Amino acid sequence: MQVVKTLGQFIIEKQNDFPYAKGELSRLLRDIGIAAKIVNREVNKAGLMDILGDAGTMNIQGECQKKLDVYANEQFISALQSGGECCIVASEENDEFIHIEGEVSKNAKYIVAIDPLDGSSNIDVNVAVGTIFSIYRRKTTEGKATIEDVLQRGTEQVAAGYVIYGSSTMLVYTTGKGVNGFTLDPSIGEFCLSHPEMKIPADGTIYSINEGNYVHFPDGVKKYLKYCQVEDVDTKRPYTSRYIGSMVADIHRNMIKGGIFLYPTTASAPSGKLRLVYECNPMSFIIEQAGGRATDGFERILDKEVVGLHQRSCIFIGSENMVRKVEELMKEFSPRQGADKVEAKLEDLGVIGGID
Ligand code: AHM
Ligand code: MG
């Protein structure tokens, strides 16, 4: 008989990897897993919205319908609040970070940054969406946690993960000792270990990018796209283009099959579109732990200075050799130097440039 290992059992087992752990991180991960199941239930009902009532209206049970991203945000915050291990939640849905108050959280040591429902433009069309989370240990030792606790480099993450609400629902996470994936078995309502010790192939044949922005890409990226499309039997080119428009789904597929996901700078997004704290950093931590690579073309994502909660970054992430190839072409055709370098830095830091 095949023995099933649930997420809860796995987390407790892995606690022994951290000799002085008191179980707080384990409880935090468990809380996130619970919220993910609730969000999953609502995502699965999304197509019924028109029957049961649109966002902002009452459904037939007299409940007020909320937009799913708002709903997901509330679920994760409330799970973290009642769990008591988290002192600050920083979310894509909130302009400012949120202090978790209350007796149960008074000794909480962890900061959670979260994108509760990424790829939300895909909900209406029944395409996979995801949740991305990142966990830091608080740095300050007294009083209320502060912005200094939130703005830590990606290298300081103690755990990160994502949930993909797709043809099946999966939770994938790392605590810095490899990556493990769990598939939700709806019949028992548990995430079960289905993808132990996930590894991304060093080479791949899939590239994922919104090619509609081509004219605005830096020359290094344009050269890379041409490289992907040229015929070469030895390197299995031309590669296959696959772009869902949900970062979690695109990166998850590439992690399993081998591939690269690119979101470079564009005219409307001079520093890239995606957010460093709750999108790029957690996904980069996971991909690196799976043996892959993540950069902004010049610098490792996890080493980037973090100065703003909603700071943006461009990102090239996935199979190691594919990412190295883009870096090589960026260096050759779009080098950052002199004034460019200063300007790019200011854009990265959100001092100049922006996106609607
Ligand atoms: P969101 O956080 O508003 O959902 O935006 C993030 C999403 C990513 O999941 C995806 O990779 C990207 O935006 C797609 O952007 P685009 O439509 O510009 O290709
Ligand atoms: Mg997002």
mmCIF file of C-alpha atoms and ligand atoms in Angstrom:
data_model
loop_
_atom_site.group_PDB
_atom_site.id
_atom_site.type_symbol
_atom_site.label_atom_id
_atom_site.label_comp_id
_atom_site.label_asym_id
_atom_site.label_seq_id
_atom_site.Cartn_x
_atom_site.Cartn_y
_atom_site.Cartn_z
ATOM 1 C CA MET A 1 0.000 0.000 0.000
ATOM 2 C CA GLN A 2 1.296 3.434 -0.929
ATOM 3 C CA VAL A 3 1.810 5.650 2.106
ATOM 4 C CA VAL A 4 0.689 9.251 1.687
ATOM 5 C CA LYS A 5 2.646 11.999 3.419
ATOM 6 C CA THR A 6 0.666 15.147 4.089
ATOM 7 C CA LEU A 7 2.097 18.662 4.180
ATOM 8 C CA GLY A 8 1.486 18.805 7.934
ATOM 9 C CA GLN A 9 3.391 15.547 8.565
ATOM 10 C CA PHE A 10 6.231 16.628 6.282
ATOM 11 C CA ILE A 11 6.625 20.023 7.967
ATOM 12 C CA ILE A 12 6.861 18.432 11.415
ATOM 13 C CA GLU A 13 9.386 15.866 10.165
ATOM 14 C CA LYS A 14 11.533 18.598 8.620
ATOM 15 C CA GLN A 15 11.567 20.622 11.818
ATOM 16 C CA ASN A 16 14.450 18.402 12.930
ATOM 17 C CA ASP A 17 16.591 19.970 10.173
ATOM 18 C CA PHE A 18 16.717 23.064 12.380
ATOM 19 C CA PRO A 19 18.088 21.890 15.752
ATOM 20 C CA TYR A 20 16.983 24.957 17.736
ATOM 21 C CA ALA A 21 13.624 25.374 16.038
ATOM 22 C CA LYS A 22 10.685 25.766 18.371
ATOM 23 C CA GLY A 23 8.086 24.979 15.750
ATOM 24 C CA GLU A 24 7.139 28.578 14.946
ATOM 25 C CA LEU A 25 8.114 28.396 11.284
ATOM 26 C CA SER A 26 6.343 25.052 11.000
ATOM 27 C CA ARG A 27 3.175 26.598 12.396
ATOM 28 C CA LEU A 28 3.495 29.543 10.025
ATOM 29 C CA LEU A 29 3.762 27.223 7.014
ATOM 30 C CA ARG A 30 0.815 25.241 8.272
ATOM 31 C CA ASP A 31 -1.264 28.460 8.536
ATOM 32 C CA ILE A 32 -0.389 29.376 4.952
ATOM 33 C CA GLY A 33 -1.388 25.863 3.823
ATOM 34 C CA ILE A 34 -4.777 26.229 5.512
ATOM 35 C CA ALA A 35 -5.475 29.615 3.902
ATOM 36 C CA ALA A 36 -4.411 28.195 0.516
ATOM 37 C CA LYS A 37 -7.085 25.488 0.797
ATOM 38 C CA ILE A 38 -9.772 28.080 1.496
ATOM 39 C CA VAL A 39 -8.620 30.260 -1.409
ATOM 40 C CA ASN A 40 -8.537 27.178 -3.641
ATOM 41 C CA ARG A 41 -12.165 26.486 -2.834
ATOM 42 C CA GLU A 42 -13.143 30.004 -3.918
ATOM 43 C CA VAL A 43 -10.949 29.962 -7.043
ATOM 44 C CA ASN A 44 -12.678 26.764 -8.114
ATOM 45 C CA LYS A 45 -16.042 28.473 -7.778
ATOM 46 C CA ALA A 46 -14.934 31.543 -9.753
ATOM 47 C CA GLY A 47 -16.859 30.537 -12.883
ATOM 48 C CA LEU A 48 -20.078 30.498 -10.852
ATOM 49 C CA MET A 49 -19.755 34.207 -10.042
ATOM 50 C CA ASP A 50 -22.146 35.147 -12.871
ATOM 51 C CA ILE A 51 -24.750 32.766 -11.544
ATOM 52 C CA LEU A 52 -24.268 33.554 -7.884
ATOM 53 C CA GLY A 53 -23.639 37.288 -8.279
ATOM 54 C CA ASP A 54 -20.773 39.516 -9.415
ATOM 55 C CA ALA A 55 -18.174 41.048 -7.151
ATOM 56 C CA GLY A 56 -19.787 43.731 -5.030
ATOM 57 C CA THR A 57 -23.263 42.168 -5.160
ATOM 58 C CA MET A 58 -25.079 39.711 -2.887
ATOM 59 C CA ASN A 59 -25.111 36.039 -3.844
ATOM 60 C CA ILE A 60 -28.126 33.795 -3.327
ATOM 61 C CA GLN A 61 -26.987 32.932 0.192
ATOM 62 C CA GLY A 62 -27.057 36.659 0.983
ATOM 63 C CA GLU A 63 -23.249 36.777 1.208
ATOM 64 C CA CYS A 64 -21.444 39.706 -0.333
ATOM 65 C CA GLN A 65 -19.251 38.628 -3.275
ATOM 66 C CA LYS A 66 -15.738 39.942 -3.205
ATOM 67 C CA LYS A 67 -13.163 40.142 -5.898
ATOM 68 C CA LEU A 68 -11.059 37.015 -5.561
ATOM 69 C CA ASP A 69 -7.780 38.821 -5.031
ATOM 70 C CA VAL A 70 -9.288 40.838 -2.186
ATOM 71 C CA TYR A 71 -10.797 37.664 -0.746
ATOM 72 C CA ALA A 72 -7.471 35.807 -0.973
ATOM 73 C CA ASN A 73 -5.684 38.688 0.726
ATOM 74 C CA GLU A 74 -8.140 38.635 3.627
ATOM 75 C CA GLN A 75 -7.876 34.868 4.009
ATOM 76 C CA PHE A 76 -4.079 34.846 4.217
ATOM 77 C CA ILE A 77 -3.985 37.799 6.609
ATOM 78 C CA SER A 78 -6.583 36.276 8.879
ATOM 79 C CA ALA A 79 -4.837 32.851 8.901
ATOM 80 C CA LEU A 80 -1.548 34.557 9.824
ATOM 81 C CA GLN A 81 -3.314 36.629 12.457
ATOM 82 C CA SER A 82 -4.894 33.693 14.205
ATOM 83 C CA GLY A 83 -1.731 31.572 13.879
ATOM 84 C CA GLY A 84 0.219 34.031 16.050
ATOM 85 C CA GLU A 85 3.696 33.562 14.489
ATOM 86 C CA CYS A 86 3.714 36.570 12.169
ATOM 87 C CA CYS A 87 4.179 40.197 13.261
ATOM 88 C CA ILE A 88 3.959 41.913 9.860
ATOM 89 C CA VAL A 89 2.236 41.039 6.599
ATOM 90 C CA ALA A 90 3.338 42.909 3.495
ATOM 91 C CA SER A 91 0.965 42.282 0.605
ATOM 92 C CA GLU A 92 0.621 43.327 -3.012
ATOM 93 C CA GLU A 93 -2.956 44.238 -2.143
ATOM 94 C CA ASN A 94 -2.047 46.784 0.541
ATOM 95 C CA ASP A 95 -0.122 50.022 0.001
ATOM 96 C CA GLU A 96 1.420 49.798 3.476
ATOM 97 C CA PHE A 97 2.510 46.750 5.441
ATOM 98 C CA ILE A 98 0.163 45.546 8.180
ATOM 99 C CA HIS A 99 1.106 45.043 11.825
ATOM 100 C CA ILE A 100 -0.497 41.957 13.310
ATOM 101 C CA GLU A 101 -1.658 43.022 16.737
ATOM 102 C CA GLY A 102 -3.091 41.048 19.613
ATOM 103 C CA GLU A 103 -2.109 38.884 22.557
ATOM 104 C CA VAL A 104 -1.490 35.766 20.461
ATOM 105 C CA SER A 105 1.061 37.543 18.209
ATOM 106 C CA LYS A 106 2.943 39.534 20.832
ATOM 107 C CA ASN A 107 6.136 37.444 20.571
ATOM 108 C CA ALA A 108 5.855 36.756 16.855
ATOM 109 C CA LYS A 109 9.202 36.658 15.055
ATOM 110 C CA TYR A 110 8.309 36.378 11.410
ATOM 111 C CA ILE A 111 7.522 38.746 8.564
ATOM 112 C CA VAL A 112 5.448 37.439 5.652
ATOM 113 C CA ALA A 113 5.434 39.111 2.237
ATOM 114 C CA ILE A 114 2.715 37.836 -0.042
ATOM 115 C CA ASP A 115 1.099 38.184 -3.432
ATOM 116 C CA PRO A 116 -2.212 36.572 -2.490
ATOM 117 C CA LEU A 117 -3.486 36.030 -6.049
ATOM 118 C CA ASP A 118 -0.940 36.487 -8.786
ATOM 119 C CA GLY A 119 -2.015 36.503 -12.414
ATOM 120 C CA SER A 120 -5.447 37.749 -11.386
ATOM 121 C CA SER A 121 -6.273 38.835 -14.959
ATOM 122 C CA ASN A 122 -6.489 35.094 -15.731
ATOM 123 C CA ILE A 123 -9.280 34.326 -13.235
ATOM 124 C CA ASP A 124 -12.128 35.341 -15.513
ATOM 125 C CA VAL A 125 -10.892 33.040 -18.265
ATOM 126 C CA ASN A 126 -10.336 29.857 -16.259
ATOM 127 C CA VAL A 127 -6.552 29.917 -16.520
ATOM 128 C CA ALA A 128 -4.151 29.026 -13.702
ATOM 129 C CA VAL A 129 -3.382 31.643 -11.034
ATOM 130 C CA GLY A 130 -1.173 31.456 -7.964
ATOM 131 C CA THR A 131 -0.180 32.686 -4.533
ATOM 132 C CA ILE A 132 3.450 33.614 -3.807
ATOM 133 C CA PHE A 133 4.864 33.992 -0.289
ATOM 134 C CA SER A 134 8.158 34.890 1.312
ATOM 135 C CA ILE A 135 9.125 34.582 4.990
ATOM 136 C CA TYR A 136 11.773 36.572 6.886
ATOM 137 C CA ARG A 137 12.869 36.562 10.503
ATOM 138 C CA ARG A 138 12.392 39.932 12.156
ATOM 139 C CA LYS A 139 15.670 41.803 12.716
ATOM 140 C CA THR A 140 14.745 44.350 15.343
ATOM 141 C CA THR A 141 14.596 42.923 18.830
ATOM 142 C CA GLU A 142 12.393 45.369 20.704
ATOM 143 C CA GLY A 143 9.017 47.037 20.356
ATOM 144 C CA LYS A 144 6.960 46.872 17.222
ATOM 145 C CA ALA A 145 8.593 45.446 14.089
ATOM 146 C CA THR A 146 9.505 48.170 11.599
ATOM 147 C CA ILE A 147 10.073 48.793 7.905
ATOM 148 C CA GLU A 148 13.679 47.669 8.476
ATOM 149 C CA ASP A 149 12.305 44.195 9.220
ATOM 150 C CA VAL A 150 10.376 44.201 5.957
ATOM 151 C CA LEU A 151 13.021 45.537 3.566
ATOM 152 C CA GLN A 152 15.491 42.663 3.737
ATOM 153 C CA ARG A 153 17.453 41.287 0.818
ATOM 154 C CA GLY A 154 16.220 38.088 -0.808
ATOM 155 C CA THR A 155 19.212 36.232 0.619
ATOM 156 C CA GLU A 156 17.701 36.711 4.108
ATOM 157 C CA GLN A 157 14.558 34.695 3.328
ATOM 158 C CA VAL A 158 14.053 31.766 5.683
ATOM 159 C CA ALA A 159 11.341 30.215 3.542
ATOM 160 C CA ALA A 160 9.405 30.885 0.366
ATOM 161 C CA GLY A 161 6.741 29.137 -1.606
ATOM 162 C CA TYR A 162 3.944 29.316 -4.081
ATOM 163 C CA VAL A 163 0.558 27.757 -4.578
ATOM 164 C CA ILE A 164 -0.648 27.092 -8.096
ATOM 165 C CA TYR A 165 -4.392 26.832 -8.631
ATOM 166 C CA GLY A 166 -4.322 24.927 -11.919
ATOM 167 C CA SER A 167 -5.634 21.668 -13.329
ATOM 168 C CA SER A 168 -4.690 20.470 -9.875
ATOM 169 C CA THR A 169 -3.690 22.624 -6.921
ATOM 170 C CA MET A 170 -0.121 22.428 -5.683
ATOM 171 C CA LEU A 171 1.889 24.010 -2.899
ATOM 172 C CA VAL A 172 5.641 24.171 -3.479
ATOM 173 C CA TYR A 173 8.019 25.522 -0.846
ATOM 174 C CA THR A 174 11.584 25.728 0.356
ATOM 175 C CA THR A 175 13.190 26.479 3.700
ATOM 176 C CA GLY A 176 16.627 26.620 2.090
ATOM 177 C CA LYS A 177 17.128 22.867 2.029
ATOM 178 C CA GLY A 178 15.756 21.968 -1.366
ATOM 179 C CA VAL A 179 12.274 22.274 -2.796
ATOM 180 C CA ASN A 180 9.280 20.009 -2.229
ATOM 181 C CA GLY A 181 5.898 20.015 -3.932
ATOM 182 C CA PHE A 182 2.525 18.903 -2.565
ATOM 183 C CA THR A 183 -0.644 18.265 -4.548
ATOM 184 C CA LEU A 184 -4.024 18.900 -2.979
ATOM 185 C CA ASP A 185 -6.098 15.745 -2.823
ATOM 186 C CA PRO A 186 -9.616 17.196 -2.766
ATOM 187 C CA SER A 187 -11.108 13.913 -1.547
ATOM 188 C CA ILE A 188 -9.272 14.171 1.787
ATOM 189 C CA GLY A 189 -8.661 17.946 1.762
ATOM 190 C CA GLU A 190 -4.899 17.557 2.288
ATOM 191 C CA PHE A 191 -1.800 18.633 0.414
ATOM 192 C CA CYS A 192 0.136 15.370 -0.187
ATOM 193 C CA LEU A 193 3.823 15.094 -1.034
ATOM 194 C CA SER A 194 3.859 14.440 -4.790
ATOM 195 C CA HIS A 195 7.078 16.116 -6.008
ATOM 196 C CA PRO A 196 9.880 15.451 -3.479
ATOM 197 C CA GLU A 197 13.230 17.224 -3.962
ATOM 198 C CA MET A 198 12.290 19.123 -7.094
ATOM 199 C CA LYS A 199 15.133 19.971 -9.473
ATOM 200 C CA ILE A 200 15.015 22.199 -12.525
ATOM 201 C CA PRO A 201 16.941 20.820 -15.534
ATOM 202 C CA ALA A 202 20.138 22.803 -16.254
ATOM 203 C CA ASP A 203 19.037 23.131 -19.897
ATOM 204 C CA GLY A 204 15.600 23.480 -21.368
ATOM 205 C CA THR A 205 13.742 24.153 -24.590
ATOM 206 C CA ILE A 206 10.952 26.473 -23.418
ATOM 207 C CA TYR A 207 11.096 30.273 -23.277
ATOM 208 C CA SER A 208 8.313 32.331 -21.707
ATOM 209 C CA ILE A 209 7.994 36.046 -22.379
ATOM 210 C CA ASN A 210 5.315 38.543 -23.393
ATOM 211 C CA GLU A 211 6.631 38.999 -26.922
ATOM 212 C CA GLY A 212 4.071 41.736 -27.594
ATOM 213 C CA ASN A 213 6.504 44.103 -25.880
ATOM 214 C CA TYR A 214 9.329 43.107 -28.268
ATOM 215 C CA VAL A 215 10.063 46.548 -29.736
ATOM 216 C CA HIS A 216 10.769 47.927 -26.261
ATOM 217 C CA PHE A 217 13.056 45.126 -25.055
ATOM 218 C CA PRO A 218 16.762 45.800 -24.517
ATOM 219 C CA ASP A 219 18.963 44.602 -27.384
ATOM 220 C CA GLY A 220 20.396 41.790 -25.240
ATOM 221 C CA VAL A 221 16.889 40.297 -24.846
ATOM 222 C CA LYS A 222 16.069 40.770 -28.548
ATOM 223 C CA LYS A 223 19.266 38.884 -29.428
ATOM 224 C CA TYR A 224 18.341 36.114 -26.982
ATOM 225 C CA LEU A 225 14.889 35.726 -28.534
ATOM 226 C CA LYS A 226 16.466 35.415 -31.979
ATOM 227 C CA TYR A 227 18.880 32.841 -30.508
ATOM 228 C CA CYS A 228 15.864 30.840 -29.227
ATOM 229 C CA GLN A 229 14.256 30.888 -32.661
ATOM 230 C CA VAL A 230 17.256 29.902 -34.784
ATOM 231 C CA GLU A 231 17.541 26.286 -35.944
ATOM 232 C CA ASP A 232 20.369 24.271 -34.360
ATOM 233 C CA VAL A 233 20.067 20.525 -33.891
ATOM 234 C CA ASP A 234 22.768 20.206 -31.216
ATOM 235 C CA THR A 235 21.044 22.628 -28.833
ATOM 236 C CA LYS A 236 17.500 21.473 -29.786
ATOM 237 C CA ARG A 237 16.634 24.866 -31.251
ATOM 238 C CA PRO A 238 14.304 26.405 -32.187
ATOM 239 C CA TYR A 239 12.916 26.387 -28.666
ATOM 240 C CA THR A 240 9.230 26.304 -27.836
ATOM 241 C CA SER A 241 7.458 29.499 -26.771
ATOM 242 C CA ARG A 242 4.955 29.140 -23.899
ATOM 243 C CA TYR A 243 3.467 32.111 -22.051
ATOM 244 C CA ILE A 244 0.479 31.839 -19.726
ATOM 245 C CA GLY A 245 0.705 35.296 -18.166
ATOM 246 C CA SER A 246 0.671 33.897 -14.615
ATOM 247 C CA MET A 247 4.226 33.995 -13.311
ATOM 248 C CA VAL A 248 3.631 31.073 -10.953
ATOM 249 C CA ALA A 249 2.249 28.837 -13.698
ATOM 250 C CA ASP A 250 4.933 29.792 -16.223
ATOM 251 C CA ILE A 251 7.773 29.213 -13.749
ATOM 252 C CA HIS A 252 6.227 26.022 -12.348
ATOM 253 C CA ARG A 253 6.028 24.502 -15.838
ATOM 254 C CA ASN A 254 9.586 25.559 -16.632
ATOM 255 C CA MET A 255 10.834 24.126 -13.345
ATOM 256 C CA ILE A 256 9.422 20.720 -14.243
ATOM 257 C CA LYS A 257 10.277 20.685 -17.949
ATOM 258 C CA GLY A 258 13.300 23.006 -18.117
ATOM 259 C CA GLY A 259 12.966 26.534 -19.462
ATOM 260 C CA ILE A 260 13.369 30.248 -18.884
ATOM 261 C CA PHE A 261 10.891 32.967 -17.870
ATOM 262 C CA LEU A 262 11.764 36.534 -18.805
ATOM 263 C CA TYR A 263 10.159 39.820 -17.782
ATOM 264 C CA PRO A 264 12.576 42.500 -18.987
ATOM 265 C CA THR A 265 12.284 46.260 -18.944
ATOM 266 C CA THR A 266 9.725 47.704 -21.358
ATOM 267 C CA ALA A 267 8.678 51.250 -22.286
ATOM 268 C CA SER A 268 5.834 51.290 -19.751
ATOM 269 C CA ALA A 269 7.882 49.383 -17.160
ATOM 270 C CA PRO A 270 11.395 50.842 -17.226
ATOM 271 C CA SER A 271 12.400 48.774 -14.181
ATOM 272 C CA GLY A 272 10.405 45.704 -15.164
ATOM 273 C CA LYS A 273 6.829 44.968 -14.109
ATOM 274 C CA LEU A 274 7.171 42.361 -11.406
ATOM 275 C CA ARG A 275 7.668 43.176 -7.737
ATOM 276 C CA LEU A 276 10.893 42.288 -6.013
ATOM 277 C CA VAL A 277 9.672 41.601 -2.473
ATOM 278 C CA TYR A 278 6.722 39.266 -3.005
ATOM 279 C CA GLU A 279 7.177 38.038 -6.601
ATOM 280 C CA CYS A 280 10.820 37.982 -7.753
ATOM 281 C CA ASN A 281 12.581 37.184 -4.468
ATOM 282 C CA PRO A 282 10.463 34.199 -3.391
ATOM 283 C CA MET A 283 10.400 32.694 -6.900
ATOM 284 C CA SER A 284 14.174 33.190 -7.182
ATOM 285 C CA PHE A 285 14.811 31.520 -3.811
ATOM 286 C CA ILE A 286 12.757 28.509 -4.920
ATOM 287 C CA ILE A 287 14.384 28.260 -8.352
ATOM 288 C CA GLU A 288 17.903 28.575 -6.909
ATOM 289 C CA GLN A 289 17.083 25.891 -4.353
ATOM 290 C CA ALA A 290 15.958 23.686 -7.238
ATOM 291 C CA GLY A 291 19.325 24.239 -8.950
ATOM 292 C CA GLY A 292 18.321 27.079 -11.289
ATOM 293 C CA ARG A 293 19.345 30.702 -11.632
ATOM 294 C CA ALA A 294 17.650 34.121 -11.365
ATOM 295 C CA THR A 295 19.067 37.532 -12.296
ATOM 296 C CA ASP A 296 17.941 40.919 -13.548
ATOM 297 C CA GLY A 297 20.473 40.572 -16.337
ATOM 298 C CA PHE A 298 23.253 42.158 -14.316
ATOM 299 C CA GLU A 299 22.814 41.123 -10.705
ATOM 300 C CA ARG A 300 21.538 38.070 -8.852
ATOM 301 C CA ILE A 301 17.926 38.830 -7.835
ATOM 302 C CA LEU A 302 18.471 37.650 -4.244
ATOM 303 C CA ASP A 303 21.369 40.108 -3.793
ATOM 304 C CA LYS A 304 19.416 43.171 -4.892
ATOM 305 C CA GLU A 305 19.061 46.029 -2.463
ATOM 306 C CA VAL A 306 15.487 46.410 -1.244
ATOM 307 C CA VAL A 307 14.345 49.961 -0.587
ATOM 308 C CA GLY A 308 10.611 49.826 -1.191
ATOM 309 C CA LEU A 309 7.830 47.391 -0.437
ATOM 310 C CA HIS A 310 6.437 47.561 -3.979
ATOM 311 C CA GLN A 311 9.785 47.962 -5.748
ATOM 312 C CA ARG A 312 9.944 46.471 -9.232
ATOM 313 C CA SER A 313 12.613 44.440 -10.953
ATOM 314 C CA CYS A 314 13.128 42.820 -14.292
ATOM 315 C CA ILE A 315 13.825 39.123 -14.059
ATOM 316 C CA PHE A 316 15.378 36.262 -16.043
ATOM 317 C CA ILE A 317 14.738 33.034 -14.171
ATOM 318 C CA GLY A 318 14.898 29.319 -14.818
ATOM 319 C CA SER A 319 17.298 26.687 -16.145
ATOM 320 C CA GLU A 320 20.859 27.674 -15.300
ATOM 321 C CA ASN A 321 22.393 27.539 -18.783
ATOM 322 C CA MET A 322 19.508 29.398 -20.393
ATOM 323 C CA VAL A 323 19.754 32.243 -17.869
ATOM 324 C CA ARG A 324 23.541 32.374 -18.323
ATOM 325 C CA LYS A 325 23.028 32.777 -22.068
ATOM 326 C CA VAL A 326 20.766 35.840 -21.602
ATOM 327 C CA GLU A 327 23.265 37.331 -19.150
ATOM 328 C CA GLU A 328 26.014 36.871 -21.704
ATOM 329 C CA LEU A 329 23.972 38.629 -24.411
ATOM 330 C CA MET A 330 22.892 41.419 -22.041
ATOM 331 C CA LYS A 331 26.510 42.035 -21.179
ATOM 332 C CA GLU A 332 27.466 42.183 -24.838
ATOM 333 C CA PHE A 333 24.543 44.134 -26.316
ATOM 334 C CA SER A 334 22.959 46.053 -23.417
ATOM 335 C CA PRO A 335 25.789 46.745 -20.969
ATOM 336 C CA ARG A 336 25.086 48.964 -17.995
ATOM 337 C CA GLN A 337 27.788 51.523 -17.657
ATOM 338 C CA GLY A 338 28.461 55.083 -16.484
ATOM 339 C CA ALA A 339 25.328 57.245 -16.469
ATOM 340 C CA ASP A 340 23.229 54.251 -17.546
ATOM 341 C CA LYS A 341 24.283 52.393 -14.473
ATOM 342 C CA VAL A 342 23.276 55.253 -12.164
ATOM 343 C CA GLU A 343 19.983 55.721 -13.994
ATOM 344 C CA ALA A 344 19.216 52.002 -13.899
ATOM 345 C CA LYS A 345 19.944 51.961 -10.191
ATOM 346 C CA LEU A 346 17.581 54.898 -9.607
ATOM 347 C CA GLU A 347 14.891 53.159 -11.657
ATOM 348 C CA ASP A 348 15.399 49.963 -9.690
ATOM 349 C CA LEU A 349 14.995 51.884 -6.497
ATOM 350 C CA GLY A 350 11.822 53.515 -7.840
ATOM 351 C CA VAL A 351 13.333 57.011 -7.714
ATOM 352 C CA ILE A 352 12.673 57.586 -11.428
ATOM 353 C CA GLY A 353 10.517 55.868 -14.047
ATOM 354 C CA GLY A 354 7.486 53.753 -13.253
ATOM 355 C CA ILE A 355 4.494 51.896 -14.627
ATOM 356 C CA ASP A 356 0.808 52.725 -14.746
HETATM 357 P P1 AHM B 1 -0.465 40.761 -11.099
HETATM 358 O O1 AHM B 1 0.285 40.659 -9.802
HETATM 359 O O2 AHM B 1 -1.179 42.077 -11.263
HETATM 360 O O3 AHM B 1 -1.368 39.590 -11.345
HETATM 361 O O4 AHM B 1 0.645 40.819 -12.278
HETATM 362 C C1 AHM B 1 1.676 39.870 -12.281
HETATM 363 C C2 AHM B 1 1.533 39.007 -13.498
HETATM 364 C C3 AHM B 1 2.465 37.836 -13.514
HETATM 365 O O5 AHM B 1 1.884 36.701 -12.954
HETATM 366 C C4 AHM B 1 2.703 37.640 -14.986
HETATM 367 O O6 AHM B 1 3.901 36.997 -15.239
HETATM 368 C C5 AHM B 1 2.689 39.035 -15.509
HETATM 369 O O7 AHM B 1 1.921 39.793 -14.611
HETATM 370 C C6 AHM B 1 2.078 39.130 -16.861
HETATM 371 O O8 AHM B 1 2.193 40.424 -17.313
HETATM 372 P P2 AHM B 1 1.874 40.813 -18.822
HETATM 373 O O9 AHM B 1 0.387 40.764 -18.957
HETATM 374 O O10 AHM B 1 2.425 42.194 -18.965
HETATM 375 O O11 AHM B 1 2.568 39.835 -19.710
HETATM 376 MG MG MG B 2 1.340 39.687 -8.720
#
